[in-house]
Short mmCIF file of C-alpha atoms in Angstrom, two decimals:
data_model
loop_
_atom_site.label_atom_id
_atom_site.label_comp_id
_atom_site.label_asym_id
_atom_site.label_seq_id
_atom_site.Cartn_x
_atom_site.Cartn_y
_atom_site.Cartn_z
CA UNK A 1343 82.34 138.84 147.08
CA UNK A 1344 81.59 141.90 145.34
CA UNK A 1345 79.75 143.58 148.61
CA UNK A 1346 82.74 142.62 150.69
CA UNK A 1347 85.04 144.32 148.44
CA UNK A 1348 82.89 147.08 148.12
CA UNK A 1349 82.92 147.37 151.63
CA UNK A 1350 86.54 147.13 152.06
CA UNK A 1351 87.14 149.61 149.50
CA UNK A 1352 84.91 152.06 152.26
CA UNK A 1353 87.09 150.61 155.28
CA UNK A 1354 90.29 151.34 153.71
CA UNK A 1355 89.63 154.71 152.43
CA UNK A 1356 88.39 155.83 156.61
CA UNK A 1357 91.79 153.81 157.45
CA UNK A 1358 94.24 155.61 155.23
CA UNK A 1359 92.45 159.38 156.46
CA UNK A 1360 92.86 158.32 159.78
CA UNK A 1361 96.16 157.47 159.54
CA UNK A 1362 96.84 160.75 158.15
CA UNK A 1363 94.55 163.04 160.17
CA UNK A 1364 94.50 161.42 163.43
CA UNK A 1365 91.46 163.66 163.85
CA UNK A 1366 89.41 160.75 165.30
CA UNK A 1367 91.43 158.75 167.37
CA UNK A 1368 93.22 161.98 169.06
CA UNK A 1369 90.16 163.36 169.89
CA UNK A 1370 89.09 160.32 171.71
CA UNK A 1371 92.45 159.50 173.08
CA UNK A 1372 92.11 163.01 174.70
CA UNK A 1373 89.05 162.83 176.10
CA UNK A 1374 89.69 159.63 177.53
CA UNK A 1375 93.05 160.80 179.31
CA UNK A 1376 90.88 163.64 180.75
CA UNK A 1377 88.47 162.07 181.85
CA UNK A 1378 90.67 159.35 183.48
CA UNK A 1379 93.07 161.90 185.03
CA UNK A 1380 90.13 164.06 186.27
CA UNK A 1381 88.55 161.42 188.15
CA UNK A 1382 91.58 160.20 189.36
CA UNK A 1383 92.18 163.81 190.41
CA UNK A 1384 89.55 163.48 192.57
CA UNK A 1385 89.17 160.06 194.36
CA UNK A 1386 92.32 159.33 196.67
CA UNK A 1387 93.99 156.33 195.24
CA UNK A 1388 94.20 154.44 198.19
CA UNK A 1389 90.26 154.50 198.93
CA UNK A 1390 88.65 151.50 199.15
CA UNK A 1391 85.79 152.43 196.72
CA UNK A 1392 87.78 153.13 194.16
CA UNK A 1393 87.56 149.67 192.49
CA UNK A 1394 83.71 149.97 192.45
CA UNK A 1395 84.58 153.47 190.25
CA UNK A 1396 86.41 152.02 187.97
CA UNK A 1397 84.15 150.14 185.87
CA UNK A 1398 82.03 153.38 186.00
CA UNK A 1399 84.67 155.55 185.10
CA UNK A 1400 86.54 153.22 182.21
CA UNK A 1401 82.38 153.14 180.26
CA UNK A 1402 81.81 157.13 180.94
CA UNK A 1403 85.47 157.43 178.80
CA UNK A 1404 85.31 154.73 176.64
CA UNK A 1405 80.91 155.89 175.70
CA UNK A 1406 81.40 159.85 175.34
CA UNK A 1407 85.00 159.04 173.56
CA UNK A 1408 83.19 156.89 170.77
CA UNK A 1409 80.61 159.32 170.42
CA UNK A 1410 82.94 162.04 169.72
CA UNK A 1411 84.53 159.87 166.92
CA UNK A 1412 81.65 158.59 165.71
CA UNK A 1413 80.68 162.52 165.33
CA UNK A 1414 84.14 162.83 163.34
CA UNK A 1415 83.73 159.83 161.23
CA UNK A 1416 80.43 161.30 159.60
CA UNK A 1417 81.84 164.45 159.48
CA UNK A 1418 84.44 163.43 156.82
CA UNK A 1419 82.08 162.17 154.60
CA UNK A 1420 79.93 165.70 154.47
CA UNK A 1421 83.51 167.42 153.18
CA UNK A 1422 82.89 168.04 149.62
CA UNK A 1423 79.82 166.20 149.51
CA UNK A 1424 81.95 162.93 149.77
CA UNK A 1425 78.33 160.56 151.25
CA UNK A 1426 76.53 162.17 147.95
CA UNK A 1427 79.73 160.55 145.86
CA UNK A 1428 79.49 157.27 147.39
CA UNK A 1429 75.47 157.41 147.25
CA UNK A 1430 75.75 158.02 143.32
CA UNK A 1431 78.01 154.96 143.24
CA UNK A 1432 76.21 151.22 142.28
CA UNK A 1433 76.46 149.98 145.59
CA UNK A 1434 73.90 149.22 148.13
CA UNK A 1435 74.02 151.23 150.62
CA UNK A 1436 73.91 148.53 153.16
CA UNK A 1437 77.83 148.85 152.08
CA UNK A 1438 78.52 151.74 153.05
CA UNK A 1439 76.97 150.97 156.59
CA UNK A 1440 79.38 147.88 156.98
CA UNK A 1441 82.06 149.81 156.00
CA UNK A 1442 81.70 152.92 158.15
CA UNK A 1443 81.25 150.13 160.96
CA UNK A 1444 84.75 148.61 160.28
CA UNK A 1445 86.33 152.04 160.41
CA UNK A 1446 84.42 153.18 163.22
CA UNK A 1447 84.68 149.58 165.52
CA UNK A 1448 88.38 149.58 164.59
CA UNK A 1449 89.05 152.97 165.64
CA UNK A 1450 87.18 153.15 169.15
CA UNK A 1451 88.45 149.60 169.81
CA UNK A 1452 92.16 150.89 169.12
CA UNK A 1453 91.09 153.96 171.77
CA UNK A 1454 89.95 151.92 173.82
CA UNK A 1455 93.00 149.38 174.03
CA UNK A 1456 95.76 151.93 174.45
CA UNK A 1457 93.84 153.62 177.53
CA UNK A 1458 93.48 150.12 179.27
CA UNK A 1459 97.38 150.48 180.54
CA UNK A 1460 96.89 154.02 181.73
CA UNK A 1461 93.32 153.11 183.78
CA UNK A 1462 95.54 150.08 185.42
CA UNK A 1463 98.64 152.46 186.14
CA UNK A 1464 96.26 155.23 187.46
CA UNK A 1465 93.79 153.30 189.41
CA UNK A 1466 96.13 150.48 190.64
CA UNK A 1467 94.37 147.68 188.89
CA UNK A 1468 95.51 144.22 188.11
CA UNK A 1469 94.15 143.51 184.47
CA UNK A 1470 96.79 141.01 183.03
CA UNK A 1471 94.93 137.92 184.80
CA UNK A 1472 91.74 139.32 183.16
CA UNK A 1473 92.41 140.41 180.26
CA UNK A 1474 90.88 138.11 177.57
CA UNK A 1475 87.96 138.40 179.53
CA UNK A 1476 87.59 142.82 179.71
CA UNK A 1477 88.63 142.34 175.91
CA UNK A 1478 85.44 140.15 175.26
CA UNK A 1479 82.67 142.83 177.01
CA UNK A 1480 85.19 145.37 175.14
CA UNK A 1481 84.70 144.25 171.92
CA UNK A 1482 81.09 142.89 172.17
CA UNK A 1483 79.99 146.68 173.43
CA UNK A 1484 82.04 148.43 171.06
CA UNK A 1485 80.12 146.52 168.28
CA UNK A 1486 76.91 147.09 169.81
CA UNK A 1487 77.84 150.58 170.65
CA UNK A 1488 78.97 151.47 166.59
CA UNK A 1489 76.57 149.48 164.93
CA UNK A 1490 74.18 152.27 166.43
CA UNK A 1491 76.38 154.85 166.48
CA UNK A 1492 77.10 154.75 162.89
CA UNK A 1493 73.39 154.60 162.05
CA UNK A 1494 72.32 157.70 164.05
CA UNK A 1495 75.60 159.58 163.12
CA UNK A 1496 74.28 159.72 159.64
CA UNK A 1497 71.42 160.48 160.38
CA UNK A 1498 72.34 163.51 162.79
CA UNK A 1499 75.41 164.63 160.80
CA UNK A 1500 72.96 166.74 158.42
CA UNK A 1501 72.03 168.28 161.61
CA UNK A 1502 73.51 171.96 162.87
CA UNK A 1503 73.38 170.52 166.02
CA UNK A 1504 74.89 167.33 164.93
CA UNK A 1505 77.59 167.35 168.31
CA UNK A 1506 74.21 167.86 170.71
CA UNK A 1507 71.49 165.62 168.75
CA UNK A 1508 74.23 162.39 168.73
CA UNK A 1509 74.38 161.65 172.37
CA UNK A 1510 70.79 162.60 172.84
CA UNK A 1511 69.24 160.01 170.05
CA UNK A 1512 72.47 157.79 171.04
CA UNK A 1513 72.42 157.24 174.66
CA UNK A 1514 68.89 156.27 175.35
CA UNK A 1515 69.33 153.46 172.83
CA UNK A 1516 72.73 152.44 174.02
CA UNK A 1517 71.30 151.78 177.84
CA UNK A 1518 71.50 148.14 177.93
CA UNK A 1519 74.79 148.03 176.73
CA UNK A 1520 76.43 150.62 179.08
CA UNK A 1521 74.80 148.98 181.49
CA UNK A 1522 76.17 145.35 180.86
CA UNK A 1523 79.23 146.65 180.00
CA UNK A 1524 79.63 148.28 183.46
CA UNK A 1525 78.34 145.60 185.32
CA UNK A 1526 80.33 142.78 183.45
CA UNK A 1527 83.32 145.14 183.63
CA UNK A 1528 82.83 145.30 187.69
CA UNK A 1529 82.56 141.64 188.02
CA UNK A 1530 85.53 141.09 186.24
CA UNK A 1531 87.30 143.17 187.73
CA UNK A 1532 86.44 141.35 190.80
CA UNK A 1533 87.90 138.58 189.59
CA UNK A 1534 85.03 136.62 189.41
CA UNK A 1535 83.90 133.70 186.78
CA UNK A 1536 82.89 133.60 183.53
CA UNK A 1537 79.44 132.47 184.84
CA UNK A 1538 78.62 135.11 186.79
CA UNK A 1539 78.33 137.71 183.88
CA UNK A 1540 77.20 135.42 181.26
CA UNK A 1541 73.75 136.89 181.81
CA UNK A 1542 75.07 140.55 180.54
CA UNK A 1543 77.25 138.85 178.08
CA UNK A 1544 73.93 137.30 176.58
CA UNK A 1545 72.15 140.52 177.01
CA UNK A 1546 75.48 142.33 174.63
CA UNK A 1547 75.34 139.98 172.34
CA UNK A 1548 71.73 139.57 171.53
CA UNK A 1549 71.95 143.89 171.40
CA UNK A 1550 74.87 143.63 168.68
CA UNK A 1551 72.50 140.69 166.62
CA UNK A 1552 69.32 142.49 166.71
CA UNK A 1553 70.86 145.88 166.13
CA UNK A 1554 72.93 145.23 163.36
CA UNK A 1555 69.83 143.72 161.67
CA UNK A 1556 68.16 146.62 162.14
CA UNK A 1557 70.89 149.21 161.33
CA UNK A 1558 71.86 147.07 158.30
CA UNK A 1559 68.31 146.94 156.68
CA UNK A 1560 67.23 151.08 157.96
CA UNK A 1561 70.49 152.63 156.73
CA UNK A 1562 68.97 153.00 153.17
CA UNK A 1563 66.45 154.69 154.74
CA UNK A 1564 67.95 156.99 157.22
CA UNK A 1565 70.71 158.41 154.69
CA UNK A 1566 68.35 158.98 151.73
CA UNK A 1567 66.68 162.31 150.61
CA UNK B 102 67.04 160.02 114.60
CA UNK B 103 68.15 157.88 117.07
CA UNK B 104 66.71 156.38 120.39
CA UNK B 105 66.35 158.61 123.24
CA UNK B 106 68.62 157.82 126.02
CA UNK B 107 66.72 159.87 128.40
CA UNK B 108 62.79 160.19 128.49
CA UNK B 109 61.41 161.70 131.61
CA UNK B 110 57.60 161.93 131.43
CA UNK B 111 55.26 164.48 133.65
CA UNK B 112 58.00 164.11 136.32
CA UNK B 113 56.71 165.88 140.17
CA UNK B 114 59.01 166.26 142.65
CA UNK B 115 57.12 167.40 146.52
CA UNK B 116 58.32 168.54 149.18
CA UNK B 117 55.56 168.92 151.44
CA UNK B 118 53.56 171.92 150.37
CA UNK B 119 56.59 173.27 148.11
CA UNK B 120 55.86 171.88 144.59
CA UNK B 121 59.62 171.44 143.26
CA UNK B 122 59.08 170.07 139.74
CA UNK B 123 55.41 170.67 138.41
CA UNK B 124 55.47 167.95 135.50
CA UNK B 125 58.45 167.94 133.32
CA UNK B 126 58.53 166.27 129.63
CA UNK B 127 61.85 166.24 128.02
CA UNK B 128 63.44 163.35 125.88
CA UNK B 129 67.08 163.89 124.93
CA UNK B 130 69.11 161.25 122.30
CA UNK B 131 72.67 159.91 122.53
CA UNK B 132 74.96 163.13 121.66
CA UNK B 133 73.04 166.02 123.37
CA UNK B 134 73.87 168.60 125.04
CA UNK B 135 71.32 170.67 126.66
CA UNK B 136 72.17 173.48 128.49
CA UNK B 137 69.60 174.06 131.31
CA UNK B 138 68.48 177.55 132.99
CA UNK B 139 66.26 178.69 135.56
CA UNK B 140 66.64 181.15 138.74
CA UNK B 141 67.51 180.17 141.55
CA UNK B 142 64.53 177.80 143.54
CA UNK B 143 63.67 176.71 139.88
CA UNK B 144 64.25 173.57 140.63
CA UNK B 145 66.97 172.81 138.38
CA UNK B 146 69.23 170.65 140.80
CA UNK B 147 65.78 168.68 141.84
CA UNK B 148 65.72 167.60 138.67
CA UNK B 149 69.36 166.73 138.09
CA UNK B 150 68.92 165.21 141.92
CA UNK B 151 66.33 162.85 140.46
CA UNK B 152 67.60 162.11 137.19
CA UNK B 153 70.74 161.54 139.23
CA UNK B 154 69.02 158.70 141.70
CA UNK B 155 69.90 160.95 144.69
CA UNK B 156 66.26 161.90 145.46
CA UNK B 157 62.75 159.84 144.61
CA UNK B 158 60.42 161.41 142.24
CA UNK B 159 56.79 162.03 144.06
CA UNK B 160 55.26 161.04 140.69
CA UNK B 161 55.84 160.20 136.70
CA UNK B 162 58.02 158.04 134.86
CA UNK B 163 61.76 158.65 134.33
CA UNK B 164 63.59 155.75 131.53
CA UNK B 165 67.67 156.41 131.45
CA UNK B 166 69.26 154.30 128.59
CA UNK B 167 66.53 151.90 129.02
CA UNK B 168 66.92 151.51 132.66
CA UNK B 169 63.81 152.68 134.94
CA UNK B 170 64.84 154.95 137.42
CA UNK B 171 62.56 153.21 140.28
CA UNK B 172 62.98 149.49 139.66
CA UNK B 173 66.93 149.48 138.15
CA UNK B 174 68.74 152.03 140.74
CA UNK B 175 71.88 150.71 140.61
CA UNK B 176 72.28 149.41 136.57
CA UNK B 177 71.29 153.24 136.14
CA UNK B 178 74.17 154.29 137.96
CA UNK B 179 76.33 152.82 135.67
CA UNK B 180 75.18 154.78 133.26
CA UNK B 181 75.64 158.02 134.67
CA UNK B 182 78.32 160.77 135.77
CA UNK B 183 77.55 163.66 138.03
CA UNK B 184 80.12 166.59 137.99
CA UNK B 185 78.75 169.11 141.18
CA UNK B 186 79.89 172.28 142.64
CA UNK B 187 80.45 169.60 145.73
CA UNK B 188 83.77 167.77 144.27
CA UNK B 189 82.95 164.81 146.14
CA UNK B 190 86.24 164.16 146.66
CA UNK B 191 87.71 163.28 150.45
CA UNK B 192 90.60 165.89 151.38
CA UNK B 193 93.10 163.34 153.07
CA UNK B 194 93.12 160.86 149.92
CA UNK B 195 95.48 161.73 147.21
CA UNK B 196 94.31 162.38 143.44
CA UNK B 197 94.78 158.64 142.22
CA UNK B 198 93.72 157.06 145.84
CA UNK B 199 90.20 159.19 145.46
CA UNK B 200 89.77 157.86 141.67
CA UNK B 201 90.69 154.44 142.59
CA UNK B 202 88.19 154.33 145.56
CA UNK B 203 85.46 155.13 143.02
CA UNK B 204 87.00 153.16 140.40
CA UNK B 205 86.67 150.17 142.70
CA UNK B 206 82.68 151.00 144.14
CA UNK B 207 81.70 151.02 140.31
CA UNK B 208 83.50 147.78 139.35
CA UNK B 209 86.00 149.29 137.16
CA UNK B 210 88.27 146.41 136.18
CA UNK B 211 92.11 147.27 136.78
CA UNK B 212 91.21 150.26 138.87
CA UNK B 213 94.42 151.82 138.99
CA UNK B 214 95.35 151.75 135.00
CA UNK B 215 91.97 153.53 134.74
CA UNK B 216 92.46 155.82 137.26
CA UNK B 217 96.27 157.24 136.24
CA UNK B 218 94.69 157.34 132.38
CA UNK B 219 91.96 159.64 133.34
CA UNK B 220 94.02 161.78 135.81
CA UNK B 221 96.55 162.28 132.92
CA UNK B 222 93.56 163.26 130.63
CA UNK B 223 92.36 165.68 132.90
CA UNK B 224 95.79 166.85 133.04
CA UNK B 225 96.66 166.30 136.51
CA UNK B 226 99.22 163.98 136.01
CA UNK B 227 102.03 165.71 138.56
CA UNK B 228 99.72 165.97 141.28
CA UNK B 229 98.85 162.14 140.95
CA UNK B 230 100.26 161.41 144.91
CA UNK B 231 99.19 164.78 145.70
CA UNK B 232 96.47 165.14 148.69
CA UNK B 233 93.54 166.51 147.38
CA UNK B 234 93.36 169.24 150.25
CA UNK B 235 95.92 171.03 148.68
CA UNK B 236 94.07 171.54 145.28
CA UNK B 237 92.94 174.65 144.10
CA UNK B 238 89.25 174.81 143.35
CA UNK B 239 89.89 174.48 139.34
CA UNK B 240 91.98 171.53 140.06
CA UNK B 241 89.61 169.34 142.26
CA UNK B 242 87.61 170.30 139.56
CA UNK B 243 89.33 168.58 137.15
CA UNK B 244 90.08 165.62 138.96
CA UNK B 245 86.31 165.79 139.39
CA UNK B 246 85.66 165.32 136.09
CA UNK B 247 87.54 162.44 136.16
CA UNK B 248 85.70 161.25 138.76
CA UNK B 249 82.78 160.95 136.99
CA UNK B 250 84.08 159.38 134.19
CA UNK B 251 85.94 156.99 135.48
CA UNK B 252 83.14 154.25 134.54
CA UNK B 253 82.60 155.43 131.15
CA UNK B 254 78.64 157.01 131.60
CA UNK B 255 76.90 157.11 128.71
CA UNK B 256 75.31 160.31 130.48
CA UNK B 257 76.91 163.66 132.48
CA UNK B 258 75.14 165.38 134.48
CA UNK B 259 76.46 169.03 135.05
CA UNK B 260 75.21 171.02 138.35
CA UNK B 261 76.99 174.30 137.91
CA UNK B 262 80.15 172.89 137.45
CA UNK B 263 81.51 176.72 137.03
CA UNK B 264 80.84 177.80 140.58
CA UNK B 265 83.97 179.31 142.77
CA UNK B 266 86.10 178.82 139.60
CA UNK B 267 87.95 181.47 138.19
CA UNK B 268 88.05 182.63 134.74
CA UNK B 269 91.26 180.12 133.69
CA UNK B 270 89.95 177.26 135.87
CA UNK B 271 86.17 177.96 134.10
CA UNK B 272 88.27 177.90 130.46
CA UNK B 273 90.27 174.78 131.27
CA UNK B 274 86.83 173.27 132.68
CA UNK B 275 84.96 174.57 129.14
CA UNK B 276 87.81 172.82 127.09
CA UNK B 277 87.44 169.51 128.97
CA UNK B 278 83.58 169.75 128.90
CA UNK B 279 83.40 170.25 124.89
CA UNK B 280 85.91 167.28 124.81
CA UNK B 281 83.11 165.23 126.63
CA UNK B 282 80.85 166.05 123.95
CA UNK B 283 81.74 163.65 121.64
CA UNK B 284 78.44 163.05 119.86
CA UNK B 285 78.08 160.00 122.14
CA UNK B 286 77.35 161.03 125.18
CA UNK B 287 74.42 162.80 126.77
CA UNK B 288 74.98 166.01 128.92
CA UNK B 289 72.94 167.95 130.73
CA UNK B 290 74.50 171.49 132.34
CA UNK B 291 72.80 173.56 134.67
CA UNK B 292 74.72 176.72 134.43
CA UNK B 293 73.86 180.52 135.56
CA UNK B 294 76.53 181.38 132.77
CA UNK B 295 74.55 181.88 130.04
CA UNK B 296 77.24 182.56 127.21
CA UNK B 297 79.44 179.17 128.09
CA UNK B 298 76.03 177.25 128.62
CA UNK B 299 74.82 178.60 124.78
CA UNK B 300 78.53 178.00 123.76
CA UNK B 301 78.38 174.43 124.68
CA UNK B 302 74.90 173.42 123.79
CA UNK B 303 73.33 171.86 121.09
CA UNK B 304 69.80 172.05 123.07
CA UNK B 305 68.63 174.82 125.53
CA UNK B 306 65.94 175.11 128.19
CA UNK B 307 64.72 177.36 131.02
CA UNK B 308 63.10 175.68 133.68
CA UNK B 309 60.85 178.26 135.91
CA UNK B 310 58.96 177.51 139.21
CA UNK B 311 59.32 173.57 138.33
CA UNK B 312 58.08 174.22 134.72
CA UNK B 313 59.87 173.66 131.45
CA UNK B 314 58.89 176.57 129.60
CA UNK B 315 61.27 176.95 127.24
CA UNK B 316 63.09 174.03 125.29
CA UNK B 317 64.56 174.55 121.32
CA UNK B 318 67.66 173.18 119.49
CA UNK B 319 70.65 175.54 120.43
CA UNK B 320 70.55 176.65 116.13
CA UNK B 321 67.03 177.91 116.24
CA UNK B 322 67.89 180.29 119.15
CA UNK B 323 69.64 183.74 118.37
CA UNK B 324 71.68 184.67 121.04
CA UNK B 325 70.28 188.18 122.11
CA UNK B 326 66.55 186.84 121.86
CA UNK B 327 67.55 184.05 123.95
CA UNK B 328 68.88 186.42 126.58
CA UNK B 329 65.88 188.54 126.82
CA UNK B 330 63.86 186.15 126.97
CA UNK B 331 65.03 184.09 130.07
CA UNK B 332 65.40 187.66 131.73
CA UNK B 333 61.87 188.02 131.13
CA UNK B 334 60.70 184.82 132.33
CA UNK B 335 63.14 185.22 135.49
CA UNK B 336 61.97 188.81 136.24
CA UNK B 337 58.30 187.22 135.76
CA UNK B 338 59.07 184.27 138.23
CA UNK B 339 60.99 186.87 140.87
CA UNK B 340 57.65 188.88 140.49
CA UNK B 341 55.33 185.92 141.44
CA UNK B 342 57.66 184.98 144.15
CA UNK B 343 57.29 188.56 146.01
CA UNK B 344 53.19 188.28 145.02
CA UNK B 345 53.25 185.06 146.80
CA UNK B 346 55.32 186.46 149.78
CA UNK B 347 53.13 189.47 149.97
CA UNK B 348 49.78 186.97 150.15
CA UNK B 349 51.63 185.47 152.69
CA UNK B 350 52.47 188.22 154.71
#
């Protein structure tokens, strides 16, 4: 119960800060919008191959925007040495990790949900019949992405090249999530049933479980001296 | 004499080849106020980082309020408060939200009530609902004192708290530190300002190149002699440092 309260306090602090500054959300949304609009200009809206490109475009936007958001979220802990302040508290470091993770997932998901209807309009994709399936894939992928990203952003934030270092560290680890997300999204947009992308879903769930546990256990060492 | 609240024995800290602390022995009783002086790079902040559980020692033994630094880290953190040149405050939260956050994390009962009380005590009652980013450096430092005291620690570490403060803000901070010096709390202050450090302390020490080369009760110290002694050690440390650089070059 104590752990949950500590996690809630840290997550709530992030939510409150973000609601005031909108730094994380605005940077993610602007980036997503740019990617979607530029690809829309590049490809002819009526072309037959566009349907095959939408999953890729969607996840390019989501992953890069997510990286921006993760960076932003950890930078706020650097200002005034706030992360040190949290580390001085008599709480387990994993509470800081879970608290940050909850905030990150919430805002990355929010940006993704806002962007989805725009993708539907700009790329002429019917999302409503497949929305549940799509949200499941987005949810699982975002969880895996944020689990690793929260840990690595804490590692990268103390370096001068954090904006470059985070994607370099993050993307090789996230390859299974990105592949599974793109492949599942493609199947979903083609209107295929759950069974056709169940394997990818299993991969996403396995990745989420393994990396959540791993990151939870290693955060203390990453964030230490 | 009361049992020591801080006991440090043979404390060593190495960062790779760099020997930041070379065997510190220190004992402080409840109510002691130690002002620790030393040139830049002497290891003062490293000592505070170790004592406040922000870093792990290479070797040596530290006991604070009966808790072992290596084994009872979380319990020990309940006993200490740290005030540094960094405020540890979130710019986009209000003063009250900041202190309430730390109160919750320290498990303080009735966090909002305690937070309000402390903010009033540091003279920021009228700015309670203002965002920290609108605060001056001095106001942030006063709020940072409220943050460090929210869980009523028995030991307070002050790591160059005067950094960046103007004369008026520094004077206000000294007054607050005087109030903290209530004879029950043990305080270690790191500062480069000899006058302020000597005015507040009942013990003074000099740390040079990771060694505690001087530690005396304040009453035994003559201000002018201490100043001379301090500059002598600092210049020796400087010469030793430049000698080393010359050798390396």
